[in-house]
mmCIF file of C-alpha atoms and ligand atoms in Angstrom:
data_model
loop_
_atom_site.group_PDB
_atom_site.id
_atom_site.type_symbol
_atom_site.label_atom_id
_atom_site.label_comp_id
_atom_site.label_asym_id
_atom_site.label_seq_id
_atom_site.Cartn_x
_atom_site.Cartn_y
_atom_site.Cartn_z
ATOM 1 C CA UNK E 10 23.841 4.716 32.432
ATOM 2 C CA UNK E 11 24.710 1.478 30.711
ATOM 3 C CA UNK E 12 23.426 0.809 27.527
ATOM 4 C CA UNK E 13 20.294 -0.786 26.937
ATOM 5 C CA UNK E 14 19.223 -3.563 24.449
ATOM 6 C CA UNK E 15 16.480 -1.754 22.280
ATOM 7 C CA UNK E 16 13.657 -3.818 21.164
ATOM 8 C CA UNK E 17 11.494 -0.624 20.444
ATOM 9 C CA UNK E 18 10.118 -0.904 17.060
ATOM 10 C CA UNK E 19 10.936 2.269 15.900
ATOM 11 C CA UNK E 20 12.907 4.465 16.220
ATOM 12 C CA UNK E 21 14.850 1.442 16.719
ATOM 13 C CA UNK E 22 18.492 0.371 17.969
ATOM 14 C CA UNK E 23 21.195 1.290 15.480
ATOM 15 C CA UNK E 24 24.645 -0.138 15.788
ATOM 16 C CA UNK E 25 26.614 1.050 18.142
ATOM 17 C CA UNK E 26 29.843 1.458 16.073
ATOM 18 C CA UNK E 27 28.155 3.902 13.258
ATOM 19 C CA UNK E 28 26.916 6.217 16.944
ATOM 20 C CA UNK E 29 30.686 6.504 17.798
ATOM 21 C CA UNK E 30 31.660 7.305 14.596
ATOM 22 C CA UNK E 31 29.099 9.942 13.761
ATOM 23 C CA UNK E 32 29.926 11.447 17.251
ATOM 24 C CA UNK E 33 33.797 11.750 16.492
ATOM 25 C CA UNK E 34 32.850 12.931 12.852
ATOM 26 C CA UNK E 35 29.986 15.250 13.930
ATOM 27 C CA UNK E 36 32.103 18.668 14.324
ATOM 28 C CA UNK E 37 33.784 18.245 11.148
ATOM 29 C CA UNK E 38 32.663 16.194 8.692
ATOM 30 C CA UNK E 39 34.795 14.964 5.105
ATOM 31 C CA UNK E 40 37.428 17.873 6.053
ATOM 32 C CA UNK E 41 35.135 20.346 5.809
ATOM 33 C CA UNK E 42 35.352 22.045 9.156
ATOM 34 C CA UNK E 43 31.773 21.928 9.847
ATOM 35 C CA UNK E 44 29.811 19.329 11.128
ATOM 36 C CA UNK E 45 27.488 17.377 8.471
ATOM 37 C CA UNK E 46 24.274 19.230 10.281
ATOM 38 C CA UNK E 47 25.795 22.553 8.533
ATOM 39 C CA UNK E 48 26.431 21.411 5.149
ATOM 40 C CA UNK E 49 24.453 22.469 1.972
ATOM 41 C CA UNK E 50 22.765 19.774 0.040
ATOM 42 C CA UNK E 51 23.490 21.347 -3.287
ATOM 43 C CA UNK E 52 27.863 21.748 -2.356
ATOM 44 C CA UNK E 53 29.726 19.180 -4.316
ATOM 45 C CA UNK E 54 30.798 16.857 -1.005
ATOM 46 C CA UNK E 55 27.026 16.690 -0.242
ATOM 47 C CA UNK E 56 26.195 15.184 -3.544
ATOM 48 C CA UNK E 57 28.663 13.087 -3.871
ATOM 49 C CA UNK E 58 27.421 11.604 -0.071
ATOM 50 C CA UNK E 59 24.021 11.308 -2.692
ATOM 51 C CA UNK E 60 25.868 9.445 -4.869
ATOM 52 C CA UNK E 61 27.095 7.256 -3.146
ATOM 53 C CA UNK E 62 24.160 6.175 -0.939
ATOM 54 C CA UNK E 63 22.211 5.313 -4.188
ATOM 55 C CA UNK E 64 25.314 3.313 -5.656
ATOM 56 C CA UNK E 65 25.414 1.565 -2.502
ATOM 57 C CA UNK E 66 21.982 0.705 -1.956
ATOM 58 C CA UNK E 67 21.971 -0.075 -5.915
ATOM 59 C CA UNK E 68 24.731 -2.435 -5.133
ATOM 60 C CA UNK E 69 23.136 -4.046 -1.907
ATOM 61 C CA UNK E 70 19.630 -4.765 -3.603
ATOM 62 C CA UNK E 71 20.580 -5.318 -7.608
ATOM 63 C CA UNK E 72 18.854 -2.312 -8.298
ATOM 64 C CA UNK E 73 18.336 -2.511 -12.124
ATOM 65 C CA UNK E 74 19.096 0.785 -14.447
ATOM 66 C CA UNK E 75 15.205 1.022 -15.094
ATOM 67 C CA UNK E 76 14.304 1.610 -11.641
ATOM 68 C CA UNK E 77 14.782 5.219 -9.814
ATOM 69 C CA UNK E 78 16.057 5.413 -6.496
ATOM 70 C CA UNK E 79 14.513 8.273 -4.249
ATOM 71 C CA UNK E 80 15.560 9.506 -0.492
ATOM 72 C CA UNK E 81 12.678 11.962 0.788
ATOM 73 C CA UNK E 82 11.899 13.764 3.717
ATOM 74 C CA UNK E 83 8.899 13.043 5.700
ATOM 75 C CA UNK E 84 6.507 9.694 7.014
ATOM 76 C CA UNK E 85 6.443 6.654 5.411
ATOM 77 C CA UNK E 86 3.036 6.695 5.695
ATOM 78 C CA UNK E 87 2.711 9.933 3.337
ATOM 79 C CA UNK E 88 3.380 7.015 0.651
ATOM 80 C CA UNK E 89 0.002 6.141 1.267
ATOM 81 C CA UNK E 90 -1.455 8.955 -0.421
ATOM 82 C CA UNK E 91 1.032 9.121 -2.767
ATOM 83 C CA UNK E 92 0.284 5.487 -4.578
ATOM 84 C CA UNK E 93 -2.781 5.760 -5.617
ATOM 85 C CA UNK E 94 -2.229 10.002 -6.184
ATOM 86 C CA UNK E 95 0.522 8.702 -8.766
ATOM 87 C CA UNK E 96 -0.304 5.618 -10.203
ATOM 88 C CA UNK E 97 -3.882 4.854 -10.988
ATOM 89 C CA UNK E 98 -5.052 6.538 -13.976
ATOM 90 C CA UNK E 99 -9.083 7.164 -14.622
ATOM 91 C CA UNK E 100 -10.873 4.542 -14.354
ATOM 92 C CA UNK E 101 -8.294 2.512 -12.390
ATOM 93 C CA UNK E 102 -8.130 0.975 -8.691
ATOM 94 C CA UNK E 103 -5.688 -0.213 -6.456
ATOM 95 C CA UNK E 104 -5.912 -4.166 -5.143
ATOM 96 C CA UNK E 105 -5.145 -4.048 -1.623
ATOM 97 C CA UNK E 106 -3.880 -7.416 0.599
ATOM 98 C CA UNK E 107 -4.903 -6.457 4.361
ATOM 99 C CA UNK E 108 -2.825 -8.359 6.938
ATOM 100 C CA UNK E 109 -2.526 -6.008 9.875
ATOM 101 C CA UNK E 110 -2.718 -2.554 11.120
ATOM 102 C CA UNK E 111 -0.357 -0.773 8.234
ATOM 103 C CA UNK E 112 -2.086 -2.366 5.087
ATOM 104 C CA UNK E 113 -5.181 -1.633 6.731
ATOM 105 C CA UNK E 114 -4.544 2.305 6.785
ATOM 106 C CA UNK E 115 -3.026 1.796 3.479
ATOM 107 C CA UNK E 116 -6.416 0.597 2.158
ATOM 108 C CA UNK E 117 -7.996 3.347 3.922
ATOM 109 C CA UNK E 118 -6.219 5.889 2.814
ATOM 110 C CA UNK E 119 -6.515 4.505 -1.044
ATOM 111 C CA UNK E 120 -10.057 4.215 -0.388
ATOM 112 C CA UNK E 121 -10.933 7.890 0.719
ATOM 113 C CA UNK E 122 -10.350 8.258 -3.377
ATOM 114 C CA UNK E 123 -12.558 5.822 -4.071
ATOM 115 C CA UNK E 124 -9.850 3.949 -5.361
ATOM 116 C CA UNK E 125 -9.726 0.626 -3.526
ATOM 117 C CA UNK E 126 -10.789 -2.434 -3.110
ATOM 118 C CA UNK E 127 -9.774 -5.336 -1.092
ATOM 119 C CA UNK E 128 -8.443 -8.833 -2.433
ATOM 120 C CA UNK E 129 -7.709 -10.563 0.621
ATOM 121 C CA UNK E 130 -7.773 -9.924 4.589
ATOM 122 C CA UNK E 131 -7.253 -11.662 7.272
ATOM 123 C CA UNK E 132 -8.481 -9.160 9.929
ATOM 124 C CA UNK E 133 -11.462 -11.763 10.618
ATOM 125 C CA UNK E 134 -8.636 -14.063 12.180
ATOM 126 C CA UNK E 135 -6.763 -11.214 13.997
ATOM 127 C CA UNK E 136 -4.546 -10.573 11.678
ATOM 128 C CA UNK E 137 -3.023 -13.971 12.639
ATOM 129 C CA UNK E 138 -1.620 -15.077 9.866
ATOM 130 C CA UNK E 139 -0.849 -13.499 6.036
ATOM 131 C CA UNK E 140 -3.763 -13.648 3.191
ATOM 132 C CA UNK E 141 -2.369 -15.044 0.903
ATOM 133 C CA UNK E 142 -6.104 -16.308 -0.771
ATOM 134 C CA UNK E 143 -7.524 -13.947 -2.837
ATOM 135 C CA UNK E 144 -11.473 -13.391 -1.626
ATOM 136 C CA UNK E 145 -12.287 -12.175 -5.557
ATOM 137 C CA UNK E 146 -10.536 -12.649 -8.541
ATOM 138 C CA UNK E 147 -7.898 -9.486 -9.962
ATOM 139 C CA UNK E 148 -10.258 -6.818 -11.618
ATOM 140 C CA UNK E 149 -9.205 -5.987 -14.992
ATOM 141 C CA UNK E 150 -8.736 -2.618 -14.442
ATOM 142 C CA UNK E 151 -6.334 -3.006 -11.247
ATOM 143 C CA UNK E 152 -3.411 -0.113 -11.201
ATOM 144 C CA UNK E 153 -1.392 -2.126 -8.727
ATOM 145 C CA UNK E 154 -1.748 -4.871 -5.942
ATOM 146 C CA UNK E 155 -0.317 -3.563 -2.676
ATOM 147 C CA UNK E 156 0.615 -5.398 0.599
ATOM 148 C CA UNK E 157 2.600 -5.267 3.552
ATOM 149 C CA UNK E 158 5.789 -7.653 3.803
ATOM 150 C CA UNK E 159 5.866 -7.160 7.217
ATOM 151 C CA UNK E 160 3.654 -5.984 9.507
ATOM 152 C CA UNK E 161 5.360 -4.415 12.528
ATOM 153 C CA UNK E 162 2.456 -4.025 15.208
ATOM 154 C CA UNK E 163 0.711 -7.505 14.126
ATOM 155 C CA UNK E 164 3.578 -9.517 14.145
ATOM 156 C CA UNK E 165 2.773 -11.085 10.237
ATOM 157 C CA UNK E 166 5.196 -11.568 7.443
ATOM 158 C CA UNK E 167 4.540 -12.918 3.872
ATOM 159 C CA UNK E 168 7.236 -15.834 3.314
ATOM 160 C CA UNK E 169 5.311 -15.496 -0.333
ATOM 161 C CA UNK E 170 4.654 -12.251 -2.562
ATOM 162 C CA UNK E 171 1.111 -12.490 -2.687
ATOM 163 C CA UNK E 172 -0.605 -13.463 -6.326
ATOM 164 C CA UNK E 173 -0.674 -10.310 -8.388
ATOM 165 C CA UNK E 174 -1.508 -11.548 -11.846
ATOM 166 C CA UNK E 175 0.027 -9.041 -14.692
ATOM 167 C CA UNK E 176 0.104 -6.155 -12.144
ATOM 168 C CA UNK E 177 2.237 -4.033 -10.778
ATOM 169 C CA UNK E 178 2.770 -5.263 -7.207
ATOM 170 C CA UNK E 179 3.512 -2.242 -4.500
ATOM 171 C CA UNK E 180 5.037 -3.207 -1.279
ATOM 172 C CA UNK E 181 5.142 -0.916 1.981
ATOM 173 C CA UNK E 182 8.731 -2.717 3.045
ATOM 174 C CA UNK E 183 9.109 0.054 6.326
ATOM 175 C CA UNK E 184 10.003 -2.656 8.617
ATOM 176 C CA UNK E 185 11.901 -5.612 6.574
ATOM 177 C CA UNK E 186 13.404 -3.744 3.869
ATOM 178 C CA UNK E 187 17.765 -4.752 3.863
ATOM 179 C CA UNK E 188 16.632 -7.400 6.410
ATOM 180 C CA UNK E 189 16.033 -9.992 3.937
ATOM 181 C CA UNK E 190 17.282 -10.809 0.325
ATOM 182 C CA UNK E 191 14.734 -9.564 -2.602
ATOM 183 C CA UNK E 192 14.183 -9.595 -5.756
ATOM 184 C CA UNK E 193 13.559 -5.755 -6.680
ATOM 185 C CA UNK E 194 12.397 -6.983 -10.603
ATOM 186 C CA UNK E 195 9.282 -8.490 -8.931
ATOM 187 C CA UNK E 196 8.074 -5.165 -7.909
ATOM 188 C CA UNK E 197 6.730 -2.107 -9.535
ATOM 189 C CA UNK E 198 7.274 -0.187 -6.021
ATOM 190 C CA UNK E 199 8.682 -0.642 -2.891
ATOM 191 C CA UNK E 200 8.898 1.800 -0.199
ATOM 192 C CA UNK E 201 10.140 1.989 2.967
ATOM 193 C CA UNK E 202 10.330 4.523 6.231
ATOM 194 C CA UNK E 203 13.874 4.416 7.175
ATOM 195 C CA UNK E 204 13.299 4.399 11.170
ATOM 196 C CA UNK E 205 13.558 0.869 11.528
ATOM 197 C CA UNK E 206 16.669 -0.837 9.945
ATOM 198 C CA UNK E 207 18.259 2.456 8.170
ATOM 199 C CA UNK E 208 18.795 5.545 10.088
ATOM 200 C CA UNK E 209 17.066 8.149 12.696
ATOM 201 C CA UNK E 210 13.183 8.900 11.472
ATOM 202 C CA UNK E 211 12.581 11.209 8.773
ATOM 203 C CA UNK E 212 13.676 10.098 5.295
ATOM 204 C CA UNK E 213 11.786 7.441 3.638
ATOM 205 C CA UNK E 214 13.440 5.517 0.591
ATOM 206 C CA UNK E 215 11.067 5.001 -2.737
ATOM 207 C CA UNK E 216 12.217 2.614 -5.440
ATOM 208 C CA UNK E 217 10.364 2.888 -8.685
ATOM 209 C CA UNK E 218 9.848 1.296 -12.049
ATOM 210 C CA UNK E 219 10.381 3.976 -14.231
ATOM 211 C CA UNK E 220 7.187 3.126 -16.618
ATOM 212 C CA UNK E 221 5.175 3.347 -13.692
ATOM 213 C CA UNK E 222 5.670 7.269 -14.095
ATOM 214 C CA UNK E 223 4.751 7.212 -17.273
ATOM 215 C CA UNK E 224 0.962 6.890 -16.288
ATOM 216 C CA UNK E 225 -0.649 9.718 -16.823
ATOM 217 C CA UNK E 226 -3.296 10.011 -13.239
ATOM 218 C CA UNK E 227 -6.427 11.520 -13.153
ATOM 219 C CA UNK E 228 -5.750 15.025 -11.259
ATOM 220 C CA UNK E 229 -3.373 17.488 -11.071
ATOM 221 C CA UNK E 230 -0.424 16.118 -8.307
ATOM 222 C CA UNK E 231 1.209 18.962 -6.419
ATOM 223 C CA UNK E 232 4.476 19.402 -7.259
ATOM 224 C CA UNK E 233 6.076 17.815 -3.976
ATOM 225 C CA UNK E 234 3.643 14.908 -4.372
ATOM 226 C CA UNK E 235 4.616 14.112 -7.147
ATOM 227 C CA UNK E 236 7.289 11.058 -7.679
ATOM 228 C CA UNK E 237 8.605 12.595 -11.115
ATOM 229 C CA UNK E 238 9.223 15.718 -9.587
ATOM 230 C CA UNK E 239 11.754 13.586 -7.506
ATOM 231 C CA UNK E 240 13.201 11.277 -9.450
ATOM 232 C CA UNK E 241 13.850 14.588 -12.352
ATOM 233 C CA UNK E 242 15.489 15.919 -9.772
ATOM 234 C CA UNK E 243 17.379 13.049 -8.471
ATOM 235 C CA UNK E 244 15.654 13.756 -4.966
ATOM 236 C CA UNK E 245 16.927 17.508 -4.511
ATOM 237 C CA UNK E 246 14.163 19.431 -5.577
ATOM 238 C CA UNK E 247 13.465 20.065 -1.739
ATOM 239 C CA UNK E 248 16.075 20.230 1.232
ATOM 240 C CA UNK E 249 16.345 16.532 1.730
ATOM 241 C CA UNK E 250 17.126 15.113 5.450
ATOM 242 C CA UNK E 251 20.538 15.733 4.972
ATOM 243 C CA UNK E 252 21.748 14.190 8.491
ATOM 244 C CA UNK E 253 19.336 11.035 7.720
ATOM 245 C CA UNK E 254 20.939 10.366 4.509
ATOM 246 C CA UNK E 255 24.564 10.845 5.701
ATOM 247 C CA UNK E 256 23.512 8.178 8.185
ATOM 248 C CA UNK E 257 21.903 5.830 5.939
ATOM 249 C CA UNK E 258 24.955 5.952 3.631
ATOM 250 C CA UNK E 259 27.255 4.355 7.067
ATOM 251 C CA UNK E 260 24.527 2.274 7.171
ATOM 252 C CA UNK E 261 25.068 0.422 3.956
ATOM 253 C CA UNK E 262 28.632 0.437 4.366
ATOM 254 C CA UNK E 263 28.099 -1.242 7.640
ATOM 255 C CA UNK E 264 25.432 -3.945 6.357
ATOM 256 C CA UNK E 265 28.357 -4.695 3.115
ATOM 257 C CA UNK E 266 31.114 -5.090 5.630
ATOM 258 C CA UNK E 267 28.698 -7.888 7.862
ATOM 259 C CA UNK E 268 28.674 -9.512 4.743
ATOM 260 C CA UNK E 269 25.892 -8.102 2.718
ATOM 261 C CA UNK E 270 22.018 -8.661 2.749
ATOM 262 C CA UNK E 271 21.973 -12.237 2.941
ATOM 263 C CA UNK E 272 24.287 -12.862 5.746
ATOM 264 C CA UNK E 273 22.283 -10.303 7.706
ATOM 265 C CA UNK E 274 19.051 -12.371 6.729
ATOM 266 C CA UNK E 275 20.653 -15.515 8.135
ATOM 267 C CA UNK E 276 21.345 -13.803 11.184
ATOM 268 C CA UNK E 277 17.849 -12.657 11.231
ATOM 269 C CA UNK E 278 16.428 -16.455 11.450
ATOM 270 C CA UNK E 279 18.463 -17.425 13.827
ATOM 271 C CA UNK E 280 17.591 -14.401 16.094
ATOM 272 C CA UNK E 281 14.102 -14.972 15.441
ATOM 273 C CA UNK E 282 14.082 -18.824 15.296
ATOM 274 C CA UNK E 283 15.563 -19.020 19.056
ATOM 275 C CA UNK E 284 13.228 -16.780 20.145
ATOM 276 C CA UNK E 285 10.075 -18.188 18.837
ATOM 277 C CA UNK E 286 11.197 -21.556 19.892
ATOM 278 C CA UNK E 287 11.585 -20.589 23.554
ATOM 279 C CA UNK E 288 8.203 -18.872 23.341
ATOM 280 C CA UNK E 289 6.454 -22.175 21.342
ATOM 281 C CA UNK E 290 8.204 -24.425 24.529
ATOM 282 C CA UNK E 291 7.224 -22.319 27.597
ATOM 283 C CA UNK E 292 4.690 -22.461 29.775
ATOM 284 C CA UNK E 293 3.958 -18.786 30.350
ATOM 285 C CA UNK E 294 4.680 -16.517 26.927
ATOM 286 C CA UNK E 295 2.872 -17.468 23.776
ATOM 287 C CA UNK E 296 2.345 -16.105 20.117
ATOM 288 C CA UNK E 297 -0.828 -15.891 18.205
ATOM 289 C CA UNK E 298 0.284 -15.702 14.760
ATOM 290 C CA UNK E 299 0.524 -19.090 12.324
ATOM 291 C CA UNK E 300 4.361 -20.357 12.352
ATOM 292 C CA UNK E 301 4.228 -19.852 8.690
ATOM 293 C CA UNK E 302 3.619 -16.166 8.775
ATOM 294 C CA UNK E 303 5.522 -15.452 11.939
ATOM 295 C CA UNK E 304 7.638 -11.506 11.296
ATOM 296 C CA UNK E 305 11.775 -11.947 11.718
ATOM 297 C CA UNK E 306 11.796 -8.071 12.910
ATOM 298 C CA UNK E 307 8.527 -7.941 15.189
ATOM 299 C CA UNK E 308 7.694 -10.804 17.525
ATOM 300 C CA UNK E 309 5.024 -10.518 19.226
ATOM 301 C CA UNK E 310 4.012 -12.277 21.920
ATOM 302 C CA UNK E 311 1.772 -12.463 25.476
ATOM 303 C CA UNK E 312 2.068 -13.942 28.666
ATOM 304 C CA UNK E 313 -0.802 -16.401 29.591
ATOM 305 C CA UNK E 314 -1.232 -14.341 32.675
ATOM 306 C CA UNK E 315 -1.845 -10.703 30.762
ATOM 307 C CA UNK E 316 -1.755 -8.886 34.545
ATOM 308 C CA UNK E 317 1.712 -9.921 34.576
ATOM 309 C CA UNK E 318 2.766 -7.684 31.722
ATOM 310 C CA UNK E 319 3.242 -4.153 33.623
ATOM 311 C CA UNK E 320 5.845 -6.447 36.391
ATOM 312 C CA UNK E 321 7.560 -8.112 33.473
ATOM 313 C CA UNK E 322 8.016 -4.338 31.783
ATOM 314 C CA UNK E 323 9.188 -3.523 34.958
ATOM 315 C CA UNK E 324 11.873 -6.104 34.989
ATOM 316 C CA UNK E 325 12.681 -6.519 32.064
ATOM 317 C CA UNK E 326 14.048 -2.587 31.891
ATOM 318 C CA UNK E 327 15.573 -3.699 35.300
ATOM 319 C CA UNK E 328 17.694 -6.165 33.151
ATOM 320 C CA UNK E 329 18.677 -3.769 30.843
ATOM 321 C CA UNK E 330 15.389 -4.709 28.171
ATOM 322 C CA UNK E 331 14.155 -1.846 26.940
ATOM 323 C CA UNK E 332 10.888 -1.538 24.743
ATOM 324 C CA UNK E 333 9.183 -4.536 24.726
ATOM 325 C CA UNK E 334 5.396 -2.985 25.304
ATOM 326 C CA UNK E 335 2.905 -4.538 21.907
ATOM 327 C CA UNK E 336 2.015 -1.368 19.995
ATOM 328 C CA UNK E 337 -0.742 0.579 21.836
ATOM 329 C CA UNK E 338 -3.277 -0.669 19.494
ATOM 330 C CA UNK E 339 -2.871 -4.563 19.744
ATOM 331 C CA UNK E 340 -1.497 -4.753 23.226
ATOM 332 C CA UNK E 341 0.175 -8.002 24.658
ATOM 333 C CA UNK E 342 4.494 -7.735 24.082
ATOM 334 C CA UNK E 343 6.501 -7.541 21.157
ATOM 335 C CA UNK E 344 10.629 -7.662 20.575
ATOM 336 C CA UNK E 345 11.565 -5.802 17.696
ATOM 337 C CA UNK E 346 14.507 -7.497 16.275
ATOM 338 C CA UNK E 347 15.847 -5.620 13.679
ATOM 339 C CA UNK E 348 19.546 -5.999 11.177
ATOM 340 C CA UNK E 349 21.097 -4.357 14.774
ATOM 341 C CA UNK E 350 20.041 -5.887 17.444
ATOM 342 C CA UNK E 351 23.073 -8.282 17.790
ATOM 343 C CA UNK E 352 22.303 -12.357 19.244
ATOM 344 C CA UNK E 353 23.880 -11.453 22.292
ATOM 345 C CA UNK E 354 20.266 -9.049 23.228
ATOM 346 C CA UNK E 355 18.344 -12.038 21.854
ATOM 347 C CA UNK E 356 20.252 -14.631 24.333
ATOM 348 C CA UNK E 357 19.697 -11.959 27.015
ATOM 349 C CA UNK E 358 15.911 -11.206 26.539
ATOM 350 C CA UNK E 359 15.578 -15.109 26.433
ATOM 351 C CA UNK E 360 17.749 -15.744 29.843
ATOM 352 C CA UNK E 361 15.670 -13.053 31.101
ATOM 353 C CA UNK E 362 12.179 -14.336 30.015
ATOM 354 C CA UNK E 363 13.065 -17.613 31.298
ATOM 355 C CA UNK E 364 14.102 -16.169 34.868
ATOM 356 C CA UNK E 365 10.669 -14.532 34.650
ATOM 357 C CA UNK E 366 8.995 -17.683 34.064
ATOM 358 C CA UNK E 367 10.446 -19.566 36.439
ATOM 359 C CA UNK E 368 9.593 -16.723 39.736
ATOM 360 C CA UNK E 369 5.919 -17.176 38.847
ATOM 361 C CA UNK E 370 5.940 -20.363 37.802
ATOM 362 C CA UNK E 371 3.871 -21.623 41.064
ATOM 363 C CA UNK E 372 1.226 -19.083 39.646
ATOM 364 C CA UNK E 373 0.834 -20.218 36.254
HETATM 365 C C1 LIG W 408 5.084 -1.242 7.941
HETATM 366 C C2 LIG W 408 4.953 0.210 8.304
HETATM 367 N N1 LIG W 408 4.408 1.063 7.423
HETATM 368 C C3 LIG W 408 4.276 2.361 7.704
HETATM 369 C C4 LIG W 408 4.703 2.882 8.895
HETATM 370 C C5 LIG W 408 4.509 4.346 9.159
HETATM 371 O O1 LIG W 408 5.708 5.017 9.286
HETATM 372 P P1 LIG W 408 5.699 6.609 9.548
HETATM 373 O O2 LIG W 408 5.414 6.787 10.995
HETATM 374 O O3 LIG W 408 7.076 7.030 9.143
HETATM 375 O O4 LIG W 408 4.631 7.176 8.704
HETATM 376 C C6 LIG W 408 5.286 2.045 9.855
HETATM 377 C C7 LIG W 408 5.740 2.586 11.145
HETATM 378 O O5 LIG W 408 6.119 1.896 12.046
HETATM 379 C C8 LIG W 408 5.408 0.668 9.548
HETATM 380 O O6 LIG W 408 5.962 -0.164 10.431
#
């Protein structure tokens, strides 16, 4: 079969050139004689594979000395738990920003402890746009603010980090993390599932102030919840996803040699730009979210005429367009864009959409 464009949202496309080199490295890996699926994580070419993923994603982001750098097994989404499990202390809550699906189970999750409370939302709108005004001033006793850079079902993306006053601000980064340049100082955690713009599913990448684990929480945190079990043991303490991490470690290599982070980024608005113009200037595909807050890696979108969707699925995977269904809970379309997808699928899906257009267009 030829090979499809991807806009899935994740697991997403990955470049093409790191598959063909993990398939003629996969039976023996670093002249070991076994493939990288076999390998201990405690032998000394292992760990150095450790050590250099964190230089190189130290490198890629500016990761200051006073932050750690963790690569764990499991959902991104186990982070939610985690948080507030780890960093508010008695008497503490967490400041939540709720701009779409993610930050809403974020909040959720927080608030199961008792632990939450909202700042700003724009769930009233849709989720349309990001909330960037606060509904209630900061409470004194606020642990952290948290938001969502990018939401990946709802489309939204903060061009602004939101106001967080003197606090710590936490951002879920699962789907825009390496996409865009950032500034990690500005952050007191970021976190992100790797599944999108990284490597297969299964690791998820935690960067942490360090003082931030000096708070001393409330209850007892199992031993594999906790983040200082991790960072003490520079992420070994468990069987990490070895093959993920092996992966991600090409993948860094791969986003220096495009030219680093903000190369990629440029890339990024231009994929997204053309895309969202051709949508803004057509006749039968439109998106809902404000132009200010529109995502670079998600964009979603609906046709005018929503009983046209399951044809143009149809099609569109006859053109060779694979994945562009909305998320089960929102509906409508969506064209995940992410650091791989290269211009060429953007041009395609766009040729493609307009072709569509044009064979209903006595209908619309
Ligand atoms: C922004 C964001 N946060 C969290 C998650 C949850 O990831 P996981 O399924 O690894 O828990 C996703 C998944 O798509 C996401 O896009």
């Amino acid at each position: 079969m030829t090979a499809l464009y991807n806009f899935g949202a994740g697991p997403a496309m990955l470049p093409r050139e790191i598959l063909l080199d993990v398939q003629a490295e996969l039976l023996d890996w670093n002249n070991q004689g076994m493939s990288i699926l076999e390998i201990g994580h405690r032998t000394a070419p292992f760990q150095n594979l450790m050590q250099q993923l964190e230089d190189d994603l130290r490198d890629l982001l500016a990761i200051p000395e006073n932050y750690s750098v963790l690569f764990l097994g499991g959902a991104a989404r186990a982070n939610f738990a985690l948080i507030p499990m780890n960093l508010i202390t008695p008497g503490q809550v967490g400041a939540y920003c709720v701009s779409g699906v993610w930050s809403k189970m974020a909040y959720t999750e927080c608030a199961k402890l008792s632990r939450a409370y909202c700042v700003s939302s724009s769930e009233a709108d849709g989720f349309n746009h990001a909330p960037y005004e606060m509904s209630q001033p900061l409470n004194h006793n606020t642990a952290y603010v948290y938001y969502t850079p990018n939401e990946t079902i709802n489309g939204v993306r903060f061009a602004q980090k939101p106001l967080h006053g003197e606090f710590p601000l936490v951002a879920d980064m699962t789907s825009c993390l390496l996409s865009e340049p950032i500034q990690i100082e500005d952050y007191g955690l970021i976190f992100a599932g790797a599944q999108k713009n990284i490597a297969p599913a299964g690791l998820t990448i935690v960067i942490v102030r360090n003082d931030l684990l000096d708070r001393k929480p409330e209850t007892c945190i199992p031993t594999m919840f906790d983040y200082r079990t991790h960072v003490a043991h520079k992420s070994l303490y468990a069987t990490p996803p070895t093959f993920n991490c092996y992966f991600a470690a090409k993948m860094f290599q791969w986003i220096k040699k495009q030219g680093g982070i903000s190369t990629i980024y440029q890339q990024n608005c231009e994929k997204s730009a053309l895309l969202y113009d051709f949508i803004d200037t057509s006749v039968l595909y439109k998106c809902a979210i404000e132009k200010s807050s529109r995502s670079l890696m998600n964009v979603c979108f609906s046709l005018i005429r929503a009983e046209l969707e399951s044809d143009f699925l149809t099609k569109a995977l006859e053109h060779g367009l694979y994945g562009l269904q909305g998320h089960r809970m929102v509906g409508g379309l969506r064209a995940s864009i992410y650091n791989a997808m290269p211009m060429s699928g953007v041009q395609k899906l766009i040729e493609f959409m307009r072709e569509y257009e044009e064979s209903v267009a006595s209908e619309v």
